[in-house]
Amino acid sequence: MAKTRPGKKDLDAYTIRGTNKVVRVGDCVLMRPSETSKLPYVARVEKIEADNRNNIKVRVRWYYRPEESIGGRRQFHGAKELFLSDHYDVQSAHTIEGKCIVHTFKNYTKLENVGAEDYYCRFEYKAATGAFTPDRVAVYCTCEMPYNPDDLMVQCEGCKDWYHPACVSMTIEEAKKLDHFVCSECASDADIKKTENIFSASPVAEDKLDSKRRKR
């Protein structure tokens, strides 16, 4: 943690102006953008301090949205996906509009209901170079893309891989009606045991990142 400068004092918490919501170090917050047409910025609070005039500042570590990164938004990026950047800043606490929750990717896929305050992060991002950590993640389907939790996928009972309906010549409506699914590579295996509701959970939520999984 950064040292407190002379004339400054550390605060344990800050109450968002006009609300009863309390922000503490480690919390994730929504911060007012300079342009009202933009979405609020998302940051993690690293430090809260006040000067001798009681002006309160927060040191934050920014989350980037995919479209704010050097590579831009890609097909597998979910609507609520964020990257934890190495970009730190000091802002007036009065620019904090609200609190939010940035879940791990695995925990996000287990949410029964995703609220407006729910986000997730599976990558750290270096703002200067555009590099990601980790630089390799599990991929699925014939398209070999990382999992997007916004997209429906169906699981093959044979190889246990997950597929986008469009990639296996199905509509989403057809996929939702399936009791079981076998991919074309496994279709000739007559001994596959049939199960039901195979698309009820996400690949990540069921820990399908096994040794068979290809890497991207």
XYZ file of N, CA and C in Angstrom:
648
model
N 0.850 -1.197 0.000
C 0.000 0.000 0.000
C 0.881 1.242 0.000
N 0.487 2.251 -0.751
C 1.245 3.484 -0.822
C 1.243 4.202 0.530
N 2.366 4.875 0.812
C 2.462 5.598 2.074
C 1.603 6.850 2.025
N 1.069 7.211 3.174
C 0.275 8.430 3.269
C 1.195 9.637 3.289
N 0.892 10.628 2.466
C 1.725 11.815 2.383
C 1.479 12.728 3.585
N 2.457 13.625 3.884
C 2.269 14.573 4.989
C 1.001 15.396 4.781
N 0.262 15.602 5.849
C -0.983 16.340 5.760
C -2.151 15.500 5.323
N -1.916 14.219 5.080
C -2.964 13.289 4.675
C -3.205 12.276 5.783
N -4.398 11.732 5.807
C -4.694 10.658 6.753
C -5.494 9.568 6.048
N -5.170 8.340 6.391
C -5.892 7.214 5.814
C -7.283 7.113 6.409
N -8.243 6.737 5.595
C -9.604 6.489 6.061
C -9.934 5.020 5.870
N -10.723 4.491 6.787
C -11.150 3.091 6.678
C -12.275 2.928 5.671
N -13.070 3.997 5.508
C -14.251 3.866 4.660
C -14.692 5.231 4.158
N -15.529 5.191 3.134
C -16.121 6.406 2.576
C -17.563 6.101 2.220
N -18.478 6.989 2.625
C -19.891 6.817 2.285
C -20.188 7.601 1.014
N -20.693 6.890 0.004
C -20.966 7.517 -1.286
C -21.977 8.636 -1.111
N -21.669 9.760 -1.672
C -22.501 10.966 -1.514
C -23.943 10.693 -1.938
N -24.887 11.068 -1.080
C -26.303 10.921 -1.371
C -26.852 9.528 -1.137
N -26.017 8.628 -0.594
C -26.452 7.253 -0.344
C -25.999 6.811 1.046
N -26.387 5.583 1.408
C -25.876 4.991 2.642
C -24.895 3.862 2.349
N -24.390 3.824 1.118
C -23.455 2.771 0.722
C -22.039 3.137 1.148
N -21.405 2.195 1.811
C -20.071 2.418 2.355
C -19.037 1.696 1.501
N -18.006 2.427 1.114
C -16.916 1.880 0.310
C -15.690 1.696 1.194
N -15.079 0.523 1.111
C -13.848 0.235 1.839
C -12.756 -0.198 0.870
N -11.527 -0.183 1.350
C -10.411 -0.628 0.522
C -10.659 -2.069 0.079
N -10.459 -2.315 -1.205
C -10.714 -3.640 -1.765
C -12.048 -3.747 -2.479
N -12.944 -2.788 -2.235
C -14.248 -2.806 -2.901
C -14.103 -2.353 -4.353
N -15.028 -2.815 -5.187
C -15.093 -2.370 -6.576
C -16.199 -1.328 -6.702
N -15.917 -0.291 -7.461
C -16.844 0.838 -7.546
C -17.073 1.260 -8.987
N -18.188 1.960 -9.182
C -18.508 2.594 -10.462
C -18.201 4.076 -10.334
N -17.429 4.594 -11.296
C -16.997 5.984 -11.202
C -17.525 6.783 -12.388
N -17.933 8.000 -12.110
C -18.583 8.851 -13.096
C -17.626 9.187 -14.246
N -18.026 8.925 -15.497
C -17.165 9.278 -16.640
C -17.224 10.772 -16.913
N -16.241 11.263 -17.642
C -16.215 12.686 -17.976
C -17.311 13.046 -18.966
N -17.711 12.076 -19.794
C -18.794 12.290 -20.750
C -20.018 11.491 -20.309
N -21.158 12.157 -20.203
C -22.361 11.506 -19.680
C -22.869 10.391 -20.589
N -22.455 10.398 -21.846
C -22.923 9.370 -22.776
C -22.190 8.038 -22.586
N -21.098 8.051 -21.844
C -20.305 6.844 -21.647
C -20.782 6.048 -20.430
N -20.454 4.761 -20.434
C -20.738 3.922 -19.276
C -19.820 4.320 -18.130
N -20.247 4.088 -16.881
C -19.360 4.401 -15.764
C -18.092 3.564 -15.822
N -17.002 4.141 -15.325
C -15.758 3.388 -15.235
C -15.847 2.438 -14.036
N -15.106 1.343 -14.115
C -15.075 0.380 -13.014
C -13.657 0.335 -12.459
N -13.542 0.378 -11.144
C -12.219 0.384 -10.516
C -12.265 -0.349 -9.184
N -11.093 -0.774 -8.738
C -10.958 -1.362 -7.409
C -10.252 -0.366 -6.509
N -10.817 -0.095 -5.353
C -10.266 0.901 -4.435
C -9.058 0.316 -3.709
N -7.914 0.998 -3.837
C -6.679 0.542 -3.202
C -6.364 1.334 -1.934
N -6.863 2.562 -1.854
C -6.536 3.430 -0.717
C -7.552 4.553 -0.644
N -7.916 4.964 0.556
C -8.812 6.111 0.781
C -8.090 7.060 1.729
N -7.998 8.329 1.360
C -7.316 9.278 2.249
C -7.976 10.647 2.172
N -7.782 11.428 3.229
C -8.338 12.783 3.304
C -7.224 13.756 3.641
N -7.295 14.978 3.075
C -6.308 15.996 3.435
C -6.825 16.820 4.598
N -6.050 17.858 4.987
C -6.439 18.650 6.158
C -7.661 19.519 5.912
N -8.138 19.577 4.681
C -9.386 20.279 4.367
C -10.538 19.285 4.190
N -10.248 18.032 4.497
C -11.227 16.938 4.409
C -11.659 16.642 2.973
N -10.779 16.955 2.030
C -11.007 16.516 0.659
C -10.603 15.046 0.573
N -11.523 14.209 0.142
C -11.277 12.762 0.155
C -10.912 12.290 -1.250
N -9.808 11.568 -1.309
C -9.328 11.000 -2.566
C -9.261 9.481 -2.437
N -9.404 8.823 -3.586
C -9.242 7.367 -3.607
C -8.182 7.001 -4.637
N -7.289 6.116 -4.237
C -6.351 5.537 -5.196
C -7.015 4.279 -5.732
N -7.112 4.182 -7.051
C -7.849 3.078 -7.658
C -6.983 2.342 -8.683
N -7.350 1.096 -8.910
C -6.780 0.297 -9.990
C -7.906 0.049 -10.981
N -7.724 0.502 -12.217
C -8.803 0.487 -13.187
C -9.041 -0.898 -13.787
N -10.302 -1.194 -14.007
C -10.703 -2.289 -14.884
C -10.973 -1.700 -16.260
N -10.569 -2.421 -17.301
C -10.849 -2.000 -18.669
C -11.966 -2.874 -19.248
N -12.832 -2.281 -20.023
C -13.759 -3.063 -20.831
C -13.035 -3.536 -22.087
N -13.483 -4.640 -22.701
C -12.780 -5.146 -23.884
C -12.572 -4.091 -24.974
N -13.578 -3.244 -25.203
C -13.452 -2.242 -26.265
C -12.426 -1.160 -25.924
N -12.016 -1.086 -24.667
C -11.002 -0.108 -24.260
C -9.591 -0.669 -24.369
N -9.479 -1.949 -24.663
C -8.162 -2.580 -24.778
C -7.601 -2.406 -26.182
N -6.305 -2.660 -26.331
C -5.652 -2.490 -27.624
C -6.258 -3.426 -28.668
N -6.574 -4.656 -28.289
C -7.139 -5.612 -29.240
C -8.608 -5.418 -29.532
N -9.310 -4.644 -28.678
C -10.731 -4.410 -28.864
C -11.590 -5.588 -28.426
N -12.875 -5.443 -28.574
C -13.828 -6.497 -28.184
C -13.821 -7.610 -29.222
N -13.811 -8.864 -28.712
C -13.833 -10.022 -29.585
C -15.082 -10.852 -29.315
N -15.332 -11.813 -30.172
C -16.572 -12.589 -30.118
C -16.786 -13.278 -28.778
N -15.713 -13.748 -28.160
C -15.862 -14.508 -26.923
C -15.943 -13.633 -25.678
N -15.814 -12.332 -25.817
C -15.922 -11.444 -24.661
C -17.393 -11.251 -24.290
N -17.732 -11.521 -23.050
C -19.098 -11.344 -22.590
C -19.432 -9.881 -22.361
N -20.727 -9.589 -22.269
C -21.177 -8.207 -22.082
C -20.696 -7.624 -20.758
N -20.500 -8.481 -19.739
C -20.102 -7.994 -18.410
C -18.628 -8.289 -18.112
N -17.856 -8.538 -19.141
C -16.439 -8.884 -18.946
C -15.583 -7.643 -18.757
N -14.637 -7.736 -17.821
C -13.680 -6.668 -17.545
C -12.281 -7.259 -17.460
N -11.266 -6.420 -17.701
C -9.871 -6.811 -17.528
C -9.281 -5.974 -16.395
N -8.627 -6.627 -15.425
C -7.961 -5.896 -14.346
C -6.627 -5.379 -14.874
N -6.501 -4.072 -14.980
C -5.331 -3.474 -15.615
C -4.240 -3.147 -14.593
N -3.075 -2.760 -15.120
C -1.978 -2.273 -14.274
C -1.974 -0.741 -14.235
N -3.111 -0.143 -14.536
C -3.270 1.308 -14.579
C -3.860 1.787 -13.247
N -3.063 2.545 -12.495
C -3.500 3.100 -11.209
C -3.723 4.603 -11.364
N -4.573 5.150 -10.496
C -4.889 6.566 -10.600
C -5.392 7.053 -9.243
N -5.415 8.368 -9.065
C -5.993 8.986 -7.866
C -7.141 9.876 -8.316
N -8.316 9.656 -7.723
C -9.520 10.373 -8.115
C -10.224 10.927 -6.880
N -11.020 11.962 -7.091
C -11.873 12.456 -6.016
C -12.911 11.393 -5.668
N -13.113 11.172 -4.391
C -14.106 10.182 -3.967
C -15.507 10.566 -4.410
N -15.721 11.840 -4.691
C -17.055 12.293 -5.102
C -17.440 11.779 -6.490
N -16.472 11.254 -7.256
C -16.801 10.707 -8.575
C -17.326 9.273 -8.484
N -17.321 8.696 -7.287
C -17.866 7.343 -7.112
C -19.392 7.416 -7.138
N -19.982 6.680 -8.052
C -21.443 6.671 -8.207
C -22.106 5.512 -7.478
N -21.403 4.407 -7.340
C -22.010 3.228 -6.710
C -20.984 2.123 -6.548
N -21.444 1.017 -6.008
C -20.585 -0.143 -5.818
C -20.977 -1.226 -6.828
N -20.050 -2.121 -7.099
C -20.342 -3.254 -7.958
C -19.537 -4.450 -7.475
N -19.757 -5.593 -8.095
C -19.040 -6.809 -7.742
C -18.373 -7.343 -8.998
N -17.065 -7.552 -8.925
C -16.346 -8.173 -10.037
C -16.005 -9.600 -9.611
N -16.731 -10.546 -10.158
C -16.590 -11.947 -9.791
C -15.431 -12.597 -10.535
N -14.957 -13.729 -10.008
C -14.099 -14.569 -10.822
C -14.960 -15.130 -11.950
N -14.322 -15.540 -13.019
C -15.059 -16.079 -14.162
C -15.890 -17.290 -13.757
N -15.288 -18.177 -12.979
C -15.990 -19.397 -12.564
C -17.215 -19.068 -11.715
N -17.059 -18.147 -10.756
C -18.193 -17.794 -9.895
C -19.290 -17.094 -10.681
N -18.904 -16.295 -11.670
C -19.905 -15.599 -12.479
C -20.791 -16.592 -13.224
N -20.181 -17.663 -13.751
C -20.964 -18.644 -14.511
C -21.936 -19.412 -13.625
N -21.756 -19.335 -12.309
C -22.642 -20.044 -11.389
C -23.797 -19.179 -10.895
N -23.782 -17.891 -11.244
C -24.850 -17.003 -10.781
C -26.184 -17.413 -11.394
N -27.208 -17.507 -10.564
C -28.541 -17.808 -11.078
C -29.150 -16.597 -11.771
N -28.874 -15.431 -11.216
C -29.364 -14.187 -11.814
C -28.227 -13.181 -11.828
N -27.989 -12.592 -12.984
C -26.931 -11.588 -13.115
C -27.561 -10.213 -12.988
N -27.117 -9.465 -11.982
C -27.654 -8.133 -11.746
C -26.843 -7.072 -12.452
N -27.352 -5.853 -12.431
C -26.672 -4.738 -13.087
C -25.303 -4.485 -12.467
N -25.132 -4.868 -11.194
C -23.879 -4.606 -10.492
C -22.870 -5.744 -10.634
N -23.230 -6.798 -11.340
C -22.362 -7.973 -11.473
C -21.501 -7.902 -12.734
N -20.206 -8.082 -12.539
C -19.249 -8.171 -13.639
C -18.346 -9.379 -13.379
N -17.474 -9.680 -14.339
C -16.501 -10.740 -14.091
C -15.174 -10.397 -14.751
N -14.123 -11.030 -14.255
C -12.784 -10.810 -14.781
C -12.058 -12.148 -14.862
N -11.481 -12.457 -16.021
C -10.659 -13.659 -16.163
C -9.253 -13.343 -16.675
N -8.999 -12.070 -17.012
C -7.679 -11.670 -17.494
C -7.181 -10.440 -16.738
N -5.865 -10.390 -16.518
C -5.208 -9.142 -16.157
C -4.627 -8.558 -17.443
N -4.544 -7.241 -17.487
C -4.219 -6.545 -18.736
C -3.165 -5.476 -18.494
N -2.113 -5.481 -19.325
C -1.089 -4.442 -19.258
C -1.450 -3.349 -20.271
N -1.806 -2.197 -19.751
C -2.340 -1.132 -20.610
C -1.347 -0.652 -21.655
N -0.059 -0.635 -21.337
C 0.933 -0.090 -22.265
C 1.210 -1.024 -23.438
N 1.186 -2.324 -23.181
C 1.569 -3.290 -24.219
C 0.400 -4.067 -24.807
N -0.723 -4.088 -24.110
C -1.867 -4.872 -24.575
C -1.745 -6.353 -24.252
N -0.791 -6.717 -23.382
C -0.578 -8.126 -23.032
C -1.580 -8.580 -21.981
N -1.974 -9.858 -22.080
C -2.933 -10.433 -21.142
C -2.276 -11.539 -20.316
N -2.758 -11.677 -19.080
C -2.382 -12.799 -18.222
C -3.657 -13.422 -17.686
N -3.869 -14.738 -17.866
C -3.031 -15.651 -18.640
C -3.148 -15.371 -20.131
N -2.122 -15.805 -20.882
C -2.157 -15.573 -22.331
C -2.721 -16.763 -23.088
N -3.113 -17.823 -22.352
C -3.712 -19.004 -22.968
C -4.885 -19.449 -22.092
N -6.019 -19.694 -22.695
C -7.195 -20.169 -21.961
C -7.828 -21.321 -22.724
N -8.671 -22.076 -22.037
C -9.342 -23.209 -22.676
C -10.245 -22.738 -23.809
N -10.295 -23.529 -24.875
C -11.182 -23.224 -25.998
C -12.115 -24.408 -26.233
N -13.234 -24.147 -26.909
C -14.283 -25.137 -27.089
C -14.792 -25.106 -28.524
N -15.571 -26.125 -28.864
C -16.315 -26.155 -30.119
C -15.378 -26.306 -31.322
N -15.971 -26.500 -32.495
C -15.189 -26.593 -33.724
C -14.543 -25.257 -34.084
N -15.084 -24.175 -33.563
C -14.521 -22.850 -33.829
C -13.326 -22.528 -32.936
N -13.100 -23.371 -31.932
C -11.971 -23.230 -31.007
C -11.886 -21.819 -30.430
N -12.994 -21.389 -29.817
C -13.047 -20.087 -29.173
C -13.202 -20.255 -27.673
N -12.654 -19.330 -26.868
C -12.901 -19.371 -25.428
C -14.386 -19.226 -25.127
N -14.779 -19.642 -23.945
C -16.194 -19.648 -23.563
C -16.717 -18.243 -23.298
N -17.847 -17.922 -23.903
C -18.566 -16.684 -23.632
C -19.815 -17.049 -22.843
N -19.913 -16.644 -21.570
C -21.050 -17.053 -20.743
C -22.388 -16.518 -21.216
N -22.381 -15.582 -22.173
C -23.643 -15.068 -22.714
C -24.241 -16.010 -23.757
N -23.432 -16.950 -24.252
C -23.870 -17.822 -25.340
C -24.285 -19.202 -24.833
N -25.388 -19.724 -25.377
C -25.807 -21.090 -25.097
C -24.846 -22.059 -25.781
N -24.478 -23.132 -25.080
C -23.673 -24.194 -25.675
C -24.283 -25.531 -25.289
N -24.052 -26.536 -26.120
C -24.522 -27.893 -25.829
C -23.308 -28.801 -25.701
N -23.440 -29.814 -24.848
C -22.308 -30.706 -24.590
C -22.516 -32.059 -25.266
N -21.477 -32.519 -25.937
C -21.518 -33.841 -26.563
C -21.380 -34.913 -25.496
N -22.254 -35.920 -25.547
C -22.203 -36.993 -24.558
C -20.996 -37.902 -24.739
N -20.396 -37.854 -25.927
C -19.258 -38.719 -26.191
C -17.944 -38.101 -25.754
N -17.517 -37.049 -26.437
C -16.221 -36.435 -26.157
C -16.268 -35.427 -25.012
N -17.462 -35.047 -24.592
C -17.681 -34.088 -23.498
C -17.281 -32.658 -23.864
N -16.992 -32.410 -25.122
C -16.702 -31.042 -25.532
C -18.023 -30.270 -25.638
N -17.905 -28.928 -25.669
C -19.078 -28.053 -25.746
C -19.109 -27.365 -27.106
N -20.316 -27.162 -27.634
C -20.469 -26.639 -28.987
C -21.523 -25.527 -29.035
N -21.244 -24.520 -29.883
C -22.258 -23.514 -30.188
C -23.262 -24.141 -31.153
N -24.547 -23.940 -30.945
C -25.540 -24.513 -31.859
C -25.254 -24.199 -33.326
N -24.923 -22.953 -33.636
C -24.688 -22.574 -35.032
C -23.521 -23.337 -35.645
N -22.548 -23.726 -34.819
C -21.372 -24.432 -35.326
C -21.671 -25.893 -35.638
N -22.804 -26.396 -35.138
C -23.200 -27.780 -35.438
C -24.544 -27.797 -36.161
N -24.787 -26.716 -36.908
C -25.968 -26.621 -37.792
C -27.289 -26.737 -37.040
N -27.385 -26.075 -35.902
C -28.626 -26.023 -35.136
C -28.987 -24.575 -34.829
N -30.260 -24.325 -34.670
C -30.699 -23.032 -34.161
C -30.683 -23.087 -32.633
N -30.715 -21.929 -32.008
C -30.769 -21.878 -30.548
C -32.051 -22.531 -30.048
N -33.150 -22.320 -30.778
C -34.430 -22.913 -30.385
C -34.350 -24.438 -30.426
N -33.713 -24.992 -31.436
C -33.540 -26.436 -31.522
C -32.660 -26.958 -30.392
N -31.616 -26.218 -30.075
C -30.706 -26.648 -29.012
C -31.406 -26.686 -27.662
N -32.288 -25.733 -27.422
C -32.995 -25.686 -26.141
C -33.945 -26.862 -25.959
N -34.359 -27.478 -27.054
C -35.305 -28.596 -26.977
C -34.602 -29.951 -26.860
N -33.278 -29.962 -26.972
C -32.550 -31.227 -26.955
C -32.617 -31.921 -25.601
N -32.748 -33.231 -25.620
C -32.575 -34.047 -24.424
C -31.150 -34.593 -24.364
N -30.541 -34.752 -25.525
C -29.148 -35.192 -25.578
C -28.544 -34.747 -26.896
N -27.210 -34.746 -26.951
C -26.519 -34.303 -28.155
C -25.247 -35.107 -28.345
N -24.985 -35.501 -29.578
C -23.754 -36.197 -29.946
C -23.160 -35.476 -31.151
N -21.907 -35.093 -31.063
C -21.272 -34.390 -32.172
C -21.018 -35.352 -33.326
N -20.695 -34.806 -34.479
C -20.518 -35.638 -35.670
C -19.372 -36.630 -35.519
N -18.320 -36.243 -34.766
C -17.181 -37.141 -34.592
C -17.536 -38.343 -33.715
N -18.487 -38.164 -32.828
C -18.864 -39.248 -31.921
C -20.133 -39.980 -32.361
N -20.765 -39.501 -33.434
C -22.071 -40.025 -33.825
C -22.044 -41.509 -34.169
N -20.906 -42.017 -34.592
C -20.827 -43.428 -34.980
C -20.664 -44.378 -33.796
N -20.452 -43.826 -32.609
C -20.279 -44.667 -31.418
C -21.658 -45.023 -30.856
N -22.071 -46.262 -31.036
C -23.415 -46.683 -30.621
C -23.522 -46.934 -29.130
N -22.438 -46.914 -28.416
C -22.455 -47.260 -26.995
C -22.527 -46.047 -26.081
N -22.746 -44.849 -26.675
C -22.799 -43.652 -25.842
C -24.047 -43.685 -24.959
N -23.848 -43.440 -23.692
C -24.979 -43.437 -22.753
C -25.718 -42.107 -22.851
N -27.025 -42.179 -23.042
C -27.839 -40.979 -23.184
C -28.156 -40.369 -21.815
N -28.014 -39.054 -21.725
C -28.367 -38.325 -20.510
C -29.272 -37.162 -20.880
N -29.855 -36.514 -19.897
C -30.754 -35.402 -20.145
C -30.188 -34.109 -19.584
N -30.690 -32.996 -20.123
C -30.352 -31.660 -19.633
C -28.855 -31.402 -19.678
N -28.215 -31.807 -20.767
C -26.774 -31.701 -20.812
C -26.280 -30.268 -20.994
N -27.161 -29.338 -21.327
C -26.719 -27.964 -21.487
C -27.181 -27.087 -20.333
N -27.505 -27.666 -19.196
C -28.046 -26.898 -18.084
C -26.986 -26.094 -17.350
N -25.720 -26.476 -17.504
C -24.652 -25.755 -16.824
C -23.616 -25.312 -17.840
N -22.781 -24.373 -17.447
C -21.764 -23.864 -18.344
C -20.529 -24.742 -18.311
N -19.678 -24.643 -19.332
C -18.433 -25.403 -19.303
C -17.587 -25.107 -18.069
N -17.476 -23.823 -17.711
C -16.631 -23.468 -16.577
C -17.242 -23.918 -15.267
N -18.551 -23.755 -15.119
C -19.198 -24.111 -13.862
C -19.066 -25.591 -13.556
N -18.962 -26.425 -14.599
C -18.823 -27.848 -14.377
C -17.377 -28.315 -14.465
N -16.435 -27.361 -14.439
C -15.013 -27.699 -14.441
C -14.636 -28.626 -15.582
N -15.000 -28.239 -16.796
C -14.685 -29.064 -17.952
C -13.294 -28.776 -18.527
N -12.474 -28.048 -17.796
C -11.149 -27.718 -18.298
C -10.202 -28.886 -18.042
N -10.427 -30.007 -18.725
C -9.630 -31.202 -18.477
C -8.443 -31.275 -19.432
N -7.682 -32.374 -19.350
C -6.454 -32.500 -20.118
C -6.693 -32.581 -21.609
N -7.929 -32.923 -22.000
C -8.280 -33.040 -23.419
C -8.430 -31.672 -24.063
N -8.712 -30.655 -23.225
C -9.097 -29.349 -23.751
C -7.957 -28.705 -24.514
N -8.226 -28.210 -25.685
C -7.236 -27.510 -26.463
C -6.960 -26.147 -25.832
N -5.846 -25.586 -26.145
C -5.455 -24.277 -25.599
C -5.422 -23.234 -26.690
N -5.759 -22.012 -26.236
C -5.725 -20.871 -27.186
C -4.788 -19.811 -26.611
